[in-house]
Coordinates of N, CA, C and O in Angstrom, one line a residue:
X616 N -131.8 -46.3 -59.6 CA -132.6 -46.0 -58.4 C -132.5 -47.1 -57.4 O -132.8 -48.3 -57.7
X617 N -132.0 -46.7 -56.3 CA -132.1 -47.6 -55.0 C -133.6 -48.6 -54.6 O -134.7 -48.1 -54.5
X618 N -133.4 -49.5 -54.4 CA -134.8 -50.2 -53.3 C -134.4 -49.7 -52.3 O -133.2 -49.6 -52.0
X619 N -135.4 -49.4 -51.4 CA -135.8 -49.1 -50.0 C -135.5 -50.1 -49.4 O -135.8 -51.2 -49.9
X620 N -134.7 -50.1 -47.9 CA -134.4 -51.3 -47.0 C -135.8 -52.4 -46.7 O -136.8 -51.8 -47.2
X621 N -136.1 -53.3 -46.3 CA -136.9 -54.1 -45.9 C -137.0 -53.9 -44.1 O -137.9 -53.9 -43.3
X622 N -135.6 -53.8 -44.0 CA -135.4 -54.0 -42.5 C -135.4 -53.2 -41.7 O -135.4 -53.7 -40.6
X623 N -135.5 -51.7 -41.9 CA -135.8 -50.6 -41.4 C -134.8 -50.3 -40.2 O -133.9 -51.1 -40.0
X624 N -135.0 -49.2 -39.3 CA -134.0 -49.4 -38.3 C -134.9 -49.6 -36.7 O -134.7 -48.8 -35.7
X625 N -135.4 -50.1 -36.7 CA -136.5 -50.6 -35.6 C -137.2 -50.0 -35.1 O -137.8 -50.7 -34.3
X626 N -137.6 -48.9 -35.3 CA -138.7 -48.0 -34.9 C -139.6 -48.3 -35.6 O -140.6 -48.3 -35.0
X627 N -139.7 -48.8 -36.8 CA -141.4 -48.6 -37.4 C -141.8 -50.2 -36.4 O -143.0 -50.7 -36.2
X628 N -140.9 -50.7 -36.1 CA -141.5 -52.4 -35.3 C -141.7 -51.8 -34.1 O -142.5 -52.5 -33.6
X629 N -141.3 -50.9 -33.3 CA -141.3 -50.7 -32.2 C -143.1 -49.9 -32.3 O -144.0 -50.3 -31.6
X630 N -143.2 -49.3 -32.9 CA -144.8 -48.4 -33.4 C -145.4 -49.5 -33.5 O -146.3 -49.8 -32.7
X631 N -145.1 -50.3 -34.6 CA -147.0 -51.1 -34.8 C -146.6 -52.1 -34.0 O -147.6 -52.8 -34.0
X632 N -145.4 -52.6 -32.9 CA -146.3 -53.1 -32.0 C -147.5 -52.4 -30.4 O -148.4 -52.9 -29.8
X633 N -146.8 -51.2 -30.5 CA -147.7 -50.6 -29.6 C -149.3 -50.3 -30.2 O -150.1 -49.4 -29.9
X634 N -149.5 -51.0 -31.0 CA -150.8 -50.5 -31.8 C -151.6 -51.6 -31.2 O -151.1 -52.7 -30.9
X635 N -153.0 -51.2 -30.9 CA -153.7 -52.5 -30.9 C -154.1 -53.1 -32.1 O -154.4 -52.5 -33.1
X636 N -154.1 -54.3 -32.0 CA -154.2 -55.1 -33.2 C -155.8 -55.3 -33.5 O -156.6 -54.6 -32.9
X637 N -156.1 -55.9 -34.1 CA -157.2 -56.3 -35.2 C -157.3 -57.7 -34.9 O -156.4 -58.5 -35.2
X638 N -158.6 -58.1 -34.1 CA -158.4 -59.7 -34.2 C -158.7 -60.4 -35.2 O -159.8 -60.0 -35.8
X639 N -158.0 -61.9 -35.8 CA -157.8 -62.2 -37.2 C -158.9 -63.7 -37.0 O -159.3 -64.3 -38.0
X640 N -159.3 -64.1 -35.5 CA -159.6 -65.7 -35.5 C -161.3 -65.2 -35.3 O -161.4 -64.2 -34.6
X641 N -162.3 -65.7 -35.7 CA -163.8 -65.9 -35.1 C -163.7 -66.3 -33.8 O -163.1 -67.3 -33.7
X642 N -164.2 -65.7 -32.8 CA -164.2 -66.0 -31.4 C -165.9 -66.2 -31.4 O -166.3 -66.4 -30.3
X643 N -166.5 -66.3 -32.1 CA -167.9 -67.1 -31.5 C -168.9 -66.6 -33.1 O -168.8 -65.5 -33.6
X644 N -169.7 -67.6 -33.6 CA -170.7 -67.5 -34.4 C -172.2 -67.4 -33.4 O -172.5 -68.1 -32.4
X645 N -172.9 -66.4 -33.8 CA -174.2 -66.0 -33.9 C -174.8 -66.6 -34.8 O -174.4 -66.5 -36.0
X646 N -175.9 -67.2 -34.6 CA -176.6 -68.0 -35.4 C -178.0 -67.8 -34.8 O -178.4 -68.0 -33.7
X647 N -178.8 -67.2 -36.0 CA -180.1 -66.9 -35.7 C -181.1 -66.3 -36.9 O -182.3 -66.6 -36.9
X648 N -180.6 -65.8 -37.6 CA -181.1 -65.1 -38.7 C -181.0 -66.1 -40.0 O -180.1 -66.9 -40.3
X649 N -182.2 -65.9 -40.6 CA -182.8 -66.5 -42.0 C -182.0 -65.8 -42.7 O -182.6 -64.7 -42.9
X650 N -180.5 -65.7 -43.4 CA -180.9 -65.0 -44.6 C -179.0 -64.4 -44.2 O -178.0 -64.8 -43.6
X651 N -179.2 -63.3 -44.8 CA -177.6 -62.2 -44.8 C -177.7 -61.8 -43.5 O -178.8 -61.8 -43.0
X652 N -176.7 -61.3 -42.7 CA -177.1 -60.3 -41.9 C -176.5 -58.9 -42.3 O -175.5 -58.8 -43.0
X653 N -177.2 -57.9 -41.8 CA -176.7 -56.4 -42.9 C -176.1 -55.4 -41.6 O -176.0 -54.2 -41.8
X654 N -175.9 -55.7 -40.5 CA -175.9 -54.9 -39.5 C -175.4 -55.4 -38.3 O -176.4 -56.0 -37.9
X655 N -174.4 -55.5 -37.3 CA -173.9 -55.6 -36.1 C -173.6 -54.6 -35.3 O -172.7 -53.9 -35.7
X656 N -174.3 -54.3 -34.1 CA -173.8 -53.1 -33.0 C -174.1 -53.5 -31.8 O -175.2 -54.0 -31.4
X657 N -173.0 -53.1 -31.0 CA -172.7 -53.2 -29.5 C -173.1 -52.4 -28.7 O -173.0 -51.2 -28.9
X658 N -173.7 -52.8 -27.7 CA -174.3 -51.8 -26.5 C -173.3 -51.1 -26.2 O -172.1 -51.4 -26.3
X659 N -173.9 -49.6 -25.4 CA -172.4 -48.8 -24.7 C -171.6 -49.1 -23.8 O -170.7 -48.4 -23.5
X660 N -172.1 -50.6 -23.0 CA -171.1 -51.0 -22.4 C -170.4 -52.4 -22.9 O -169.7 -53.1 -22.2
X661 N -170.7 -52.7 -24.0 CA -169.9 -54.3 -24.7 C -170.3 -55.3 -25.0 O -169.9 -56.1 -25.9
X662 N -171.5 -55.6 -23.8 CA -171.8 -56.6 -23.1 C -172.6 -57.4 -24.5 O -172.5 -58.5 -24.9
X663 N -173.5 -56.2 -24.9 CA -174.7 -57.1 -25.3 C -174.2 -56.5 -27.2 O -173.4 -55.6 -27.5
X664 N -175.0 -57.1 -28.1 CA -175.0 -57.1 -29.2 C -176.2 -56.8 -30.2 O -176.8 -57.9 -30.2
X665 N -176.7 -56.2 -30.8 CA -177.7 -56.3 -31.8 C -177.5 -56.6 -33.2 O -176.6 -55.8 -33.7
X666 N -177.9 -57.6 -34.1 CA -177.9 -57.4 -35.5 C -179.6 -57.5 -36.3 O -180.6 -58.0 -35.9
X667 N -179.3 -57.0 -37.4 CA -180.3 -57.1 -38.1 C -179.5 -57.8 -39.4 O -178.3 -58.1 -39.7
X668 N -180.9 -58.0 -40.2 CA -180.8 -59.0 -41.6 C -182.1 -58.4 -42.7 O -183.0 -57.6 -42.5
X669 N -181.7 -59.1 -43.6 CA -182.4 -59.1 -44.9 C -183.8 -60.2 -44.6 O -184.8 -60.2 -45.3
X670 N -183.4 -61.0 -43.3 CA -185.0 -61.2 -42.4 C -185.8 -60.8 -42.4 O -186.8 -61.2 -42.9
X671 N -185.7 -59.5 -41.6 CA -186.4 -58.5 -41.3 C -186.6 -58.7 -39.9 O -187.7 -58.5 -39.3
X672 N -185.5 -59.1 -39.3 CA -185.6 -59.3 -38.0 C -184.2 -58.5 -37.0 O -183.0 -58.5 -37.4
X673 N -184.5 -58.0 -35.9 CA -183.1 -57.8 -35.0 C -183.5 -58.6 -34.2 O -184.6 -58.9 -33.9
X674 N -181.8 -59.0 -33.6 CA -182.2 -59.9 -32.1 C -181.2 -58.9 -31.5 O -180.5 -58.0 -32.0
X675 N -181.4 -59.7 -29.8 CA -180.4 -58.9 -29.2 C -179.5 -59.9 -28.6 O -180.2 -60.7 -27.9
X676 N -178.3 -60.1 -28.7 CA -177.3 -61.6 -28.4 C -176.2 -61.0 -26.9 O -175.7 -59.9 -26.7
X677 N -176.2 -62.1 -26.3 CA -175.0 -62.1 -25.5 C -173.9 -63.0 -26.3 O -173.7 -64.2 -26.4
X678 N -173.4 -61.9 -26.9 CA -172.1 -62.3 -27.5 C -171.2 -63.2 -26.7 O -171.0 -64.3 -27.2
X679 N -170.7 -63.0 -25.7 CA -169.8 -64.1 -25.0 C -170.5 -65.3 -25.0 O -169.7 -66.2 -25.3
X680 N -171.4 -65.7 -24.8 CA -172.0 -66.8 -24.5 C -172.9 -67.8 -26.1 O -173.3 -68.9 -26.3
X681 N -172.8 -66.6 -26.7 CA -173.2 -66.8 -27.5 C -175.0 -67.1 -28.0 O -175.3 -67.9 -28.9
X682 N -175.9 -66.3 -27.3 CA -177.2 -67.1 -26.9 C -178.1 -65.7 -27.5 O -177.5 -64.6 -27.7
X683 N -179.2 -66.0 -27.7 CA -180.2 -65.1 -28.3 C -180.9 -64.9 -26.8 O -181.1 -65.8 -25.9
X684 N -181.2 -63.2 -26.7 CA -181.6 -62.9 -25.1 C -182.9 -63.0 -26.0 O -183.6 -63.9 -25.7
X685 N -183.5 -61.9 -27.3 CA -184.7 -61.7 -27.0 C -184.6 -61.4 -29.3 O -183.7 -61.2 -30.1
X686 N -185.7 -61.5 -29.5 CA -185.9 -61.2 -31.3 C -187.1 -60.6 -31.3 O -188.2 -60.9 -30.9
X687 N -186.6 -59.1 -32.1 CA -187.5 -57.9 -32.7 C -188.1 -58.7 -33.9 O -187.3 -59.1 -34.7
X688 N -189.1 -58.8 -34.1 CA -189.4 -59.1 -35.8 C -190.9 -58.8 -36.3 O -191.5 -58.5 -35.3
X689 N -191.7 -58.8 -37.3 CA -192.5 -58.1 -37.5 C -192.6 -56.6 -38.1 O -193.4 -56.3 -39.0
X690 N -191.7 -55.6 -37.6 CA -191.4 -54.2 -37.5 C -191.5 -53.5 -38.8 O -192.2 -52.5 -39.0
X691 N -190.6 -54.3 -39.8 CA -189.7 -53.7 -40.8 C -190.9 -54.9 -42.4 O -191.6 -56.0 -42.4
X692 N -190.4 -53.9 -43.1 CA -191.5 -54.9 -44.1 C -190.7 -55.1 -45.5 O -191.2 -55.4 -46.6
X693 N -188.9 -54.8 -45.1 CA -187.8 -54.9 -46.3 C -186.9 -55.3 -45.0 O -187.1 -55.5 -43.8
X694 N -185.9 -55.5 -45.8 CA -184.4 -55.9 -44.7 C -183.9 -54.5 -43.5 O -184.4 -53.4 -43.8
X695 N -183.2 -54.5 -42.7 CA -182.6 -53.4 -42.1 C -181.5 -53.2 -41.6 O -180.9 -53.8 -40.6
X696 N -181.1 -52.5 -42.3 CA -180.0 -51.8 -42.8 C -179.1 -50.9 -42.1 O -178.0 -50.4 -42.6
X697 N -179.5 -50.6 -40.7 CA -178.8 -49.9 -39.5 C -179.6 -50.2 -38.6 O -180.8 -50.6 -38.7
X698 N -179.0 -50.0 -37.4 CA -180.0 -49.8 -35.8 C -178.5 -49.3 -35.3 O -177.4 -49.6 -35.7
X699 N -179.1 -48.4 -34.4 CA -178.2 -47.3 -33.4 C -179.0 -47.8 -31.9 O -180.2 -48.3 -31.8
X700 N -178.2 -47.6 -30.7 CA -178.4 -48.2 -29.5 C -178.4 -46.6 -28.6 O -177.8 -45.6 -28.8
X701 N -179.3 -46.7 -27.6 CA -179.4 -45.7 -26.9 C -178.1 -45.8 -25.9 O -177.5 -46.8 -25.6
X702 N -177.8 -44.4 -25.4 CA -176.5 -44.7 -24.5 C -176.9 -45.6 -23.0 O -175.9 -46.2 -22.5
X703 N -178.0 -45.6 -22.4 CA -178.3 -46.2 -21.3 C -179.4 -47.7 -21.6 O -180.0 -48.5 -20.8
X704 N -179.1 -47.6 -23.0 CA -179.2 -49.2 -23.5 C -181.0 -49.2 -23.5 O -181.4 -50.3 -23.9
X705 N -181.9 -48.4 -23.1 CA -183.2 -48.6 -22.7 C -184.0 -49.3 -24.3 O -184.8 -50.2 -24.4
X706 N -183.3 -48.2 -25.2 CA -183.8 -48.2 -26.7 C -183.4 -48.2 -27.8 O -182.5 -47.4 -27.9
X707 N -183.6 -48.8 -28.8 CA -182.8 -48.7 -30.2 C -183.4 -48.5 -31.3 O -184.4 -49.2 -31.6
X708 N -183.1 -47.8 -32.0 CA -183.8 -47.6 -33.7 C -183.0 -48.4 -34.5 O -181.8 -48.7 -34.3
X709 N -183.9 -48.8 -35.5 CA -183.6 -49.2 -36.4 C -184.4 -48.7 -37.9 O -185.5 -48.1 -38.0
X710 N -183.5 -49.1 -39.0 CA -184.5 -48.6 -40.4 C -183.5 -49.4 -41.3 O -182.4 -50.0 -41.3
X711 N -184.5 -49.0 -42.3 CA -184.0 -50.3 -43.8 C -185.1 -49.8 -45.0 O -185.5 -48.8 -45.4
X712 N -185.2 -51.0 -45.3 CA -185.2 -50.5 -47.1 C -187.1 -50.5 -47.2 O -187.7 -50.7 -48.2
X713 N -187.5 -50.4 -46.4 CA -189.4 -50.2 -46.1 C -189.1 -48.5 -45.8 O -190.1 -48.2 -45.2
X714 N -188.4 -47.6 -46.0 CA -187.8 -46.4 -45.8 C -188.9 -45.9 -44.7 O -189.8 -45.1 -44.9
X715 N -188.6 -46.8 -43.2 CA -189.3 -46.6 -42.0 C -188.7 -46.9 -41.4 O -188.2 -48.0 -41.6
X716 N -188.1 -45.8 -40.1 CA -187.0 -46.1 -38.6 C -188.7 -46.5 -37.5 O -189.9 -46.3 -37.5
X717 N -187.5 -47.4 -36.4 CA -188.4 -47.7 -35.5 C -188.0 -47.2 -34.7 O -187.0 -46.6 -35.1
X718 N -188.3 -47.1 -33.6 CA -187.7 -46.4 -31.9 C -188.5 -48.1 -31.0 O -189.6 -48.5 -30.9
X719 N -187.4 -48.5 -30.7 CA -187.5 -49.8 -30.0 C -187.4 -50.0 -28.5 O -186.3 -49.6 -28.0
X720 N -188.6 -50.6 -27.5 CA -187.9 -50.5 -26.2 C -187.2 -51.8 -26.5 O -187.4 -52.6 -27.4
X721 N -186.3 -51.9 -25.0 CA -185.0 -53.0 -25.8 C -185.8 -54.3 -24.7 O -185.9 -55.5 -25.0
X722 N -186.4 -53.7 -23.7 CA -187.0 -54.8 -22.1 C -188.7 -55.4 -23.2 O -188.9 -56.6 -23.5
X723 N -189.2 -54.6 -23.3 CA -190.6 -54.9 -23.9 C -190.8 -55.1 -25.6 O -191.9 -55.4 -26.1
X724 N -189.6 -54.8 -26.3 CA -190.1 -54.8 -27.5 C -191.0 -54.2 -28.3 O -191.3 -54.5 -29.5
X725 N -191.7 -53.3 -27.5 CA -193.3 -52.5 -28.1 C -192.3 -51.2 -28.8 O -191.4 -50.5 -28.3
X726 N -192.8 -51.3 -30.0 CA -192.7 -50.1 -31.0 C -193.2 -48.7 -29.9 O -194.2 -48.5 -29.2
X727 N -191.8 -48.0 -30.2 CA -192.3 -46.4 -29.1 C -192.9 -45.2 -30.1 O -193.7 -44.3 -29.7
X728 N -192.3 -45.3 -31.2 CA -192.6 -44.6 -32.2 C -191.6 -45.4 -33.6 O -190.6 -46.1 -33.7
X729 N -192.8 -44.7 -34.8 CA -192.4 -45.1 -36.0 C -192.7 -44.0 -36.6 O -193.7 -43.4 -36.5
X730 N -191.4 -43.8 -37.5 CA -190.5 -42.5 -38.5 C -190.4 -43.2 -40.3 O -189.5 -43.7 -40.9
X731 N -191.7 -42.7 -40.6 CA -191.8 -42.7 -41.9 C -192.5 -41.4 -42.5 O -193.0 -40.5 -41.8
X732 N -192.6 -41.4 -44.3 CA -192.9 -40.6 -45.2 C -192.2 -39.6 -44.9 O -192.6 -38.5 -44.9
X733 N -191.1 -39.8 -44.7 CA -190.2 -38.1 -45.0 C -188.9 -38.5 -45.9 O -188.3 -37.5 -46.4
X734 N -188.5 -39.9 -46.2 CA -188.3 -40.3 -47.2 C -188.4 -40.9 -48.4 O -189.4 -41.6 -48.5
X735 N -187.7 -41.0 -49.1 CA -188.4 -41.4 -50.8 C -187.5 -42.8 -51.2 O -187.7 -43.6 -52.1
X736 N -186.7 -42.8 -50.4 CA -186.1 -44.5 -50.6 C -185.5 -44.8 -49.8 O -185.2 -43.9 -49.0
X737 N -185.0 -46.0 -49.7 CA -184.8 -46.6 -48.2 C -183.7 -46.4 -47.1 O -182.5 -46.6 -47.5
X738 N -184.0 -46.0 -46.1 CA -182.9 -45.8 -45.4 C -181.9 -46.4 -44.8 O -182.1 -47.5 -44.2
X739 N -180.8 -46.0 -44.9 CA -179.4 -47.0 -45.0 C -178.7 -46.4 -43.5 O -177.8 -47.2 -43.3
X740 N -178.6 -45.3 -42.3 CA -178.1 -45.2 -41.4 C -179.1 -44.1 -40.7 O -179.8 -43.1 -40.9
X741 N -178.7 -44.8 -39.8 CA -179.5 -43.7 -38.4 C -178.8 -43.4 -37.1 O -178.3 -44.4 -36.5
X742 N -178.7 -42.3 -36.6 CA -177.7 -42.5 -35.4 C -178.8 -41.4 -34.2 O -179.9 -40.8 -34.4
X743 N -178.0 -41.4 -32.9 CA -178.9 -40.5 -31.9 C -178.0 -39.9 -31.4 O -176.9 -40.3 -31.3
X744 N -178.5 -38.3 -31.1 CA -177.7 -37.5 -31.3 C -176.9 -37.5 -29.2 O -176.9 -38.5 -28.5
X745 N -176.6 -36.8 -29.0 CA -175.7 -36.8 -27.6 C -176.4 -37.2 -26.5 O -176.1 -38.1 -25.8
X746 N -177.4 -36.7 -26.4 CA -178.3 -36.8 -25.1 C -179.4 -37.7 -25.5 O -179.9 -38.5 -24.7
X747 N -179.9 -37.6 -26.8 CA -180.9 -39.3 -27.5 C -182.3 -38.2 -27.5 O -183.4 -38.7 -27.4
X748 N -182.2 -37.1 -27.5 CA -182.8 -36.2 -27.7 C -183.8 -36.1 -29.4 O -185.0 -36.0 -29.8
X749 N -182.6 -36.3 -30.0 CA -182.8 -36.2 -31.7 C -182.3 -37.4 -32.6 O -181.1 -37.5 -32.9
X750 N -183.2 -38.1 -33.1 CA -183.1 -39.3 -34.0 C -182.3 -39.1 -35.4 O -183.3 -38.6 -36.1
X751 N -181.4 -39.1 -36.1 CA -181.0 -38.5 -37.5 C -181.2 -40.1 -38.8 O -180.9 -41.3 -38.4
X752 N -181.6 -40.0 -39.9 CA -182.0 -41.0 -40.6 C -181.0 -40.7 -41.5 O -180.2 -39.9 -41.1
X753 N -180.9 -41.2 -42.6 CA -179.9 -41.1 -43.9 C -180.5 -42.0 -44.9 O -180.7 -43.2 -44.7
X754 N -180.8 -41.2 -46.1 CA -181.2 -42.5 -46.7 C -180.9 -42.1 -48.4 O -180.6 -41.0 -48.8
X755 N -181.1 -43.2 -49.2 CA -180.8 -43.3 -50.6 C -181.3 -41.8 -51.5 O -180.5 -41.4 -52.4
X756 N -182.7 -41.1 -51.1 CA -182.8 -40.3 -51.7 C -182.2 -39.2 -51.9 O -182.5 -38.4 -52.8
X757 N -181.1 -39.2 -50.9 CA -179.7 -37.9 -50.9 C -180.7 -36.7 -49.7 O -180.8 -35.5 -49.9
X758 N -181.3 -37.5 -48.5 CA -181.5 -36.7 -47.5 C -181.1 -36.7 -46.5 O -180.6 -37.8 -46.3
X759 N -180.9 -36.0 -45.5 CA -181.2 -36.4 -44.4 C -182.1 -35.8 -43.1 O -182.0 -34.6 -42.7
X760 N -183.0 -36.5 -42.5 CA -184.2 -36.2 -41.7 C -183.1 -36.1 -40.2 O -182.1 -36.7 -40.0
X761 N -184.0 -35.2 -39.5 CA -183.7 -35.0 -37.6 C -185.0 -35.0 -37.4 O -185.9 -34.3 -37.9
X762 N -185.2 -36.2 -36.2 CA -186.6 -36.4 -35.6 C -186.7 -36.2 -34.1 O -186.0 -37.0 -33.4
X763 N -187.2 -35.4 -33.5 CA -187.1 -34.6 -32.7 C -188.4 -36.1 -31.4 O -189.5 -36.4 -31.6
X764 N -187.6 -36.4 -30.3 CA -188.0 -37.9 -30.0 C -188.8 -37.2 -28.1 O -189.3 -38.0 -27.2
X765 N -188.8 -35.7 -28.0 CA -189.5 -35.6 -26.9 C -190.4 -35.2 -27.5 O -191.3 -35.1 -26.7
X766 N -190.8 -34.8 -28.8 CA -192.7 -34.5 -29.0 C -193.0 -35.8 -29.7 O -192.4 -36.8 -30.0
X767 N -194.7 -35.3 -30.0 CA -194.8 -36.8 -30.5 C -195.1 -36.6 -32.1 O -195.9 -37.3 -32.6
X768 N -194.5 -35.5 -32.6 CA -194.8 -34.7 -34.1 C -194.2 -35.7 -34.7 O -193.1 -36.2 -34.4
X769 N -195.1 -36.3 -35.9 CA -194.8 -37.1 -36.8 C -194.0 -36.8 -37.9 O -193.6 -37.6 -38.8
X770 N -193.8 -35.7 -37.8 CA -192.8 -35.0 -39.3 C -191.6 -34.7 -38.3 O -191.6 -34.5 -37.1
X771 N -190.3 -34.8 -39.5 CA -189.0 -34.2 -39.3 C -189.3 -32.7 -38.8 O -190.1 -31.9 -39.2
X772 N -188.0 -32.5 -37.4 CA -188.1 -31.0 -37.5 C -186.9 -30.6 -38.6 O -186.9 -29.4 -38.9
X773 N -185.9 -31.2 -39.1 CA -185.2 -30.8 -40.2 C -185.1 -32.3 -41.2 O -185.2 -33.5 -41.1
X774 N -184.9 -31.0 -42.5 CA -184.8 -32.4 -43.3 C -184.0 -31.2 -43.9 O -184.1 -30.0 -44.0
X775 N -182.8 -32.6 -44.3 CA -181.2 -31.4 -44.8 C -181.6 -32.5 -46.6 O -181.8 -33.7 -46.7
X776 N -181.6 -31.3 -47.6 CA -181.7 -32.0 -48.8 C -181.1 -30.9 -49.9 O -180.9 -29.6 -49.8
X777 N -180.9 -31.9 -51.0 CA -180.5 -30.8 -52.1 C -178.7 -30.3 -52.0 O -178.1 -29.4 -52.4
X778 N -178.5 -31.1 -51.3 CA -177.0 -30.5 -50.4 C -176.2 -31.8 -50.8 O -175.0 -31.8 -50.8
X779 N -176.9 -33.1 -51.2 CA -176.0 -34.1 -51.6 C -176.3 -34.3 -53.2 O -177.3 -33.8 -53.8
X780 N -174.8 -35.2 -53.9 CA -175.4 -35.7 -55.3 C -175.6 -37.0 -55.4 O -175.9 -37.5 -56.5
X781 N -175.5 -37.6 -54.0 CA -175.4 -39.1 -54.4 C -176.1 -39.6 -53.0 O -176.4 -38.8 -52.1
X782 N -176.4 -41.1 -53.1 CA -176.8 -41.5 -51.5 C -175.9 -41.3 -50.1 O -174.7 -41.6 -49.9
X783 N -176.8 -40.9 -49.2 CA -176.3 -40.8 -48.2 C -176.2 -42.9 -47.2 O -176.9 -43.8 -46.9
X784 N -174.5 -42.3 -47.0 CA -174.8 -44.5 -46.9 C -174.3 -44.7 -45.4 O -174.5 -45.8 -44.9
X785 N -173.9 -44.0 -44.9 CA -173.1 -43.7 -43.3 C -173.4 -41.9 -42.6 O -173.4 -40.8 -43.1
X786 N -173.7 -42.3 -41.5 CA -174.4 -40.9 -40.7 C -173.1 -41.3 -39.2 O -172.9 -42.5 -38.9
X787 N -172.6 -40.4 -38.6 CA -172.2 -40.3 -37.1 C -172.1 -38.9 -36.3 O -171.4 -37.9 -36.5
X788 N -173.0 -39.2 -35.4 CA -173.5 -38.0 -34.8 C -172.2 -37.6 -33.8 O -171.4 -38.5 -33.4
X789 N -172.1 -36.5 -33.5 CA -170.6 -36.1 -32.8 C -171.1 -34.4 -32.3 O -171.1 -33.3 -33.0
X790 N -171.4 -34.7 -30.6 CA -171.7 -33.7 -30.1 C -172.6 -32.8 -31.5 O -173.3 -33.3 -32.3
X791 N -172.3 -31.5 -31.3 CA -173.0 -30.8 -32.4 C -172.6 -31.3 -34.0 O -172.6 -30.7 -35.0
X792 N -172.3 -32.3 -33.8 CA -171.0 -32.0 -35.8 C -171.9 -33.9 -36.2 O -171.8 -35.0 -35.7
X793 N -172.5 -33.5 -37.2 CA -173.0 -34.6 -38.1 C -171.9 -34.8 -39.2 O -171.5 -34.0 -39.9
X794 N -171.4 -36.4 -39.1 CA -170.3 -36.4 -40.2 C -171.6 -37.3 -41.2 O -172.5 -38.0 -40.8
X795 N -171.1 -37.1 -42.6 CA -171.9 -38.1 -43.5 C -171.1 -38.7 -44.3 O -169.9 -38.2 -44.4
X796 N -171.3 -39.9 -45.3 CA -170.3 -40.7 -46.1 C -171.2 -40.8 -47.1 O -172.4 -40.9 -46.9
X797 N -170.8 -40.9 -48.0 CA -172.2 -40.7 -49.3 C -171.1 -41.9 -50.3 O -169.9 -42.2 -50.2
X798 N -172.0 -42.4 -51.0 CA -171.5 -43.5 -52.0 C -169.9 -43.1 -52.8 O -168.7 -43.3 -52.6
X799 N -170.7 -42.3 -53.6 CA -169.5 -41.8 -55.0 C -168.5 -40.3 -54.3 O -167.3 -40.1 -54.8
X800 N -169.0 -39.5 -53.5 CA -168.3 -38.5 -53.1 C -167.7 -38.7 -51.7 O -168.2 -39.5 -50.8
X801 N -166.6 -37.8 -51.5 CA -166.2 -38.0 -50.2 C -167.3 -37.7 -49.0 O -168.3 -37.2 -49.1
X802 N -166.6 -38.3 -47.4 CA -167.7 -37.4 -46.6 C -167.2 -35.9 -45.8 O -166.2 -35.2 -45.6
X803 N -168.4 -35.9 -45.6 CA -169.0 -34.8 -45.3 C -169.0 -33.9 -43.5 O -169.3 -34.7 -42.6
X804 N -168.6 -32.6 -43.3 CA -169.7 -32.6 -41.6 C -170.1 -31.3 -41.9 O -169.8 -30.3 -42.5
X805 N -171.0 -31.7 -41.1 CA -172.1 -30.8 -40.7 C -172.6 -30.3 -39.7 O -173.5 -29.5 -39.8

């Protein structure tokens, strides 16, 4: 049986250089958080950054500069485990292992609403759906809740259950189509 060339005939070099690359160097440490951090996301235009931690804290960072603009903390009463960003940046949820999402203003920091008892262990992803209309949670119990963010009804208007075997650990909302990623089984849309 033959080995395969190494050298190929230049096309596969000609492809992955047109790919964008992956950068390999740290271009700036964030330093702020007590502890792990469990969570990094970017506003919809780049600029700005949120993380959360095993703190129990989010800040919100100008990444280029490297500087803490402002720190969520108080909120969460376990670590947190996602936050999703509104598309016009006004607001952000977050949730974690206190299996309670927040709805965050990003200027004032006043809790707008808080999304708890509709699950039974802690929540690991949350996303907003196209228009930021509908809040979606994901969490360990193998559920997933839709929180409907123009009334002020404290219950899910959907809770999708009994439909997974394992934890739900990744949620991404996409126009009408919910994709999910569950631990042990492949994912999912919905």
């Amino acid at each position: 049986m033959s080995q395969p060339s190494r050298q190929g005939n230049g096309n596969n070099r000609k492809q992955a250089r047109g790919r964008a690359r992956i950068p390999y160097k740290c271009g700036m440490t964030l330093k702020g958080h007590k502890g792990a951090v469990t969570v990094a996301k970017f506003n919809s235009d780049g600029k700005y950054c949120l993380t959360g931690g095993k703190d129990r804290n989010v800040i919100l960072w100008n990444p280029t500069e490297g500087t803490q603009i402002k720190n969520y903390d108080g909120y969460h009463g376990y670590e947190i485990l996602d936050i999703c960003v509104r598309k016009d940046n006004a607001e952000f949820a977050s949730c974690g292992g206190d299996r309670t999402a927040f709805l965050v203003d990003v200027t004032t920091g006043a809790v707008k609403r808080r999304f708890k008892n509709a699950h039974e262990r802690r929540i690991n992803a949350c996303a907003y759906n196209k228009d930021a209309t509908v809040l979606f949670t994901a969490s360990d119990d193998e559920s997933i809740c839709a929180w409907d963010l123009k009334s002020r009804n404290f219950k899910p208007i959907q809770k999708i259950e009994n439909e997974f075997k394992d934890s739900v650990s990744a949620l991404v909302v996409l126009d009408e189509v919910c994709i999910i990623q569950r631990i042990v089984l492949p994912h999912r849309n919905y």
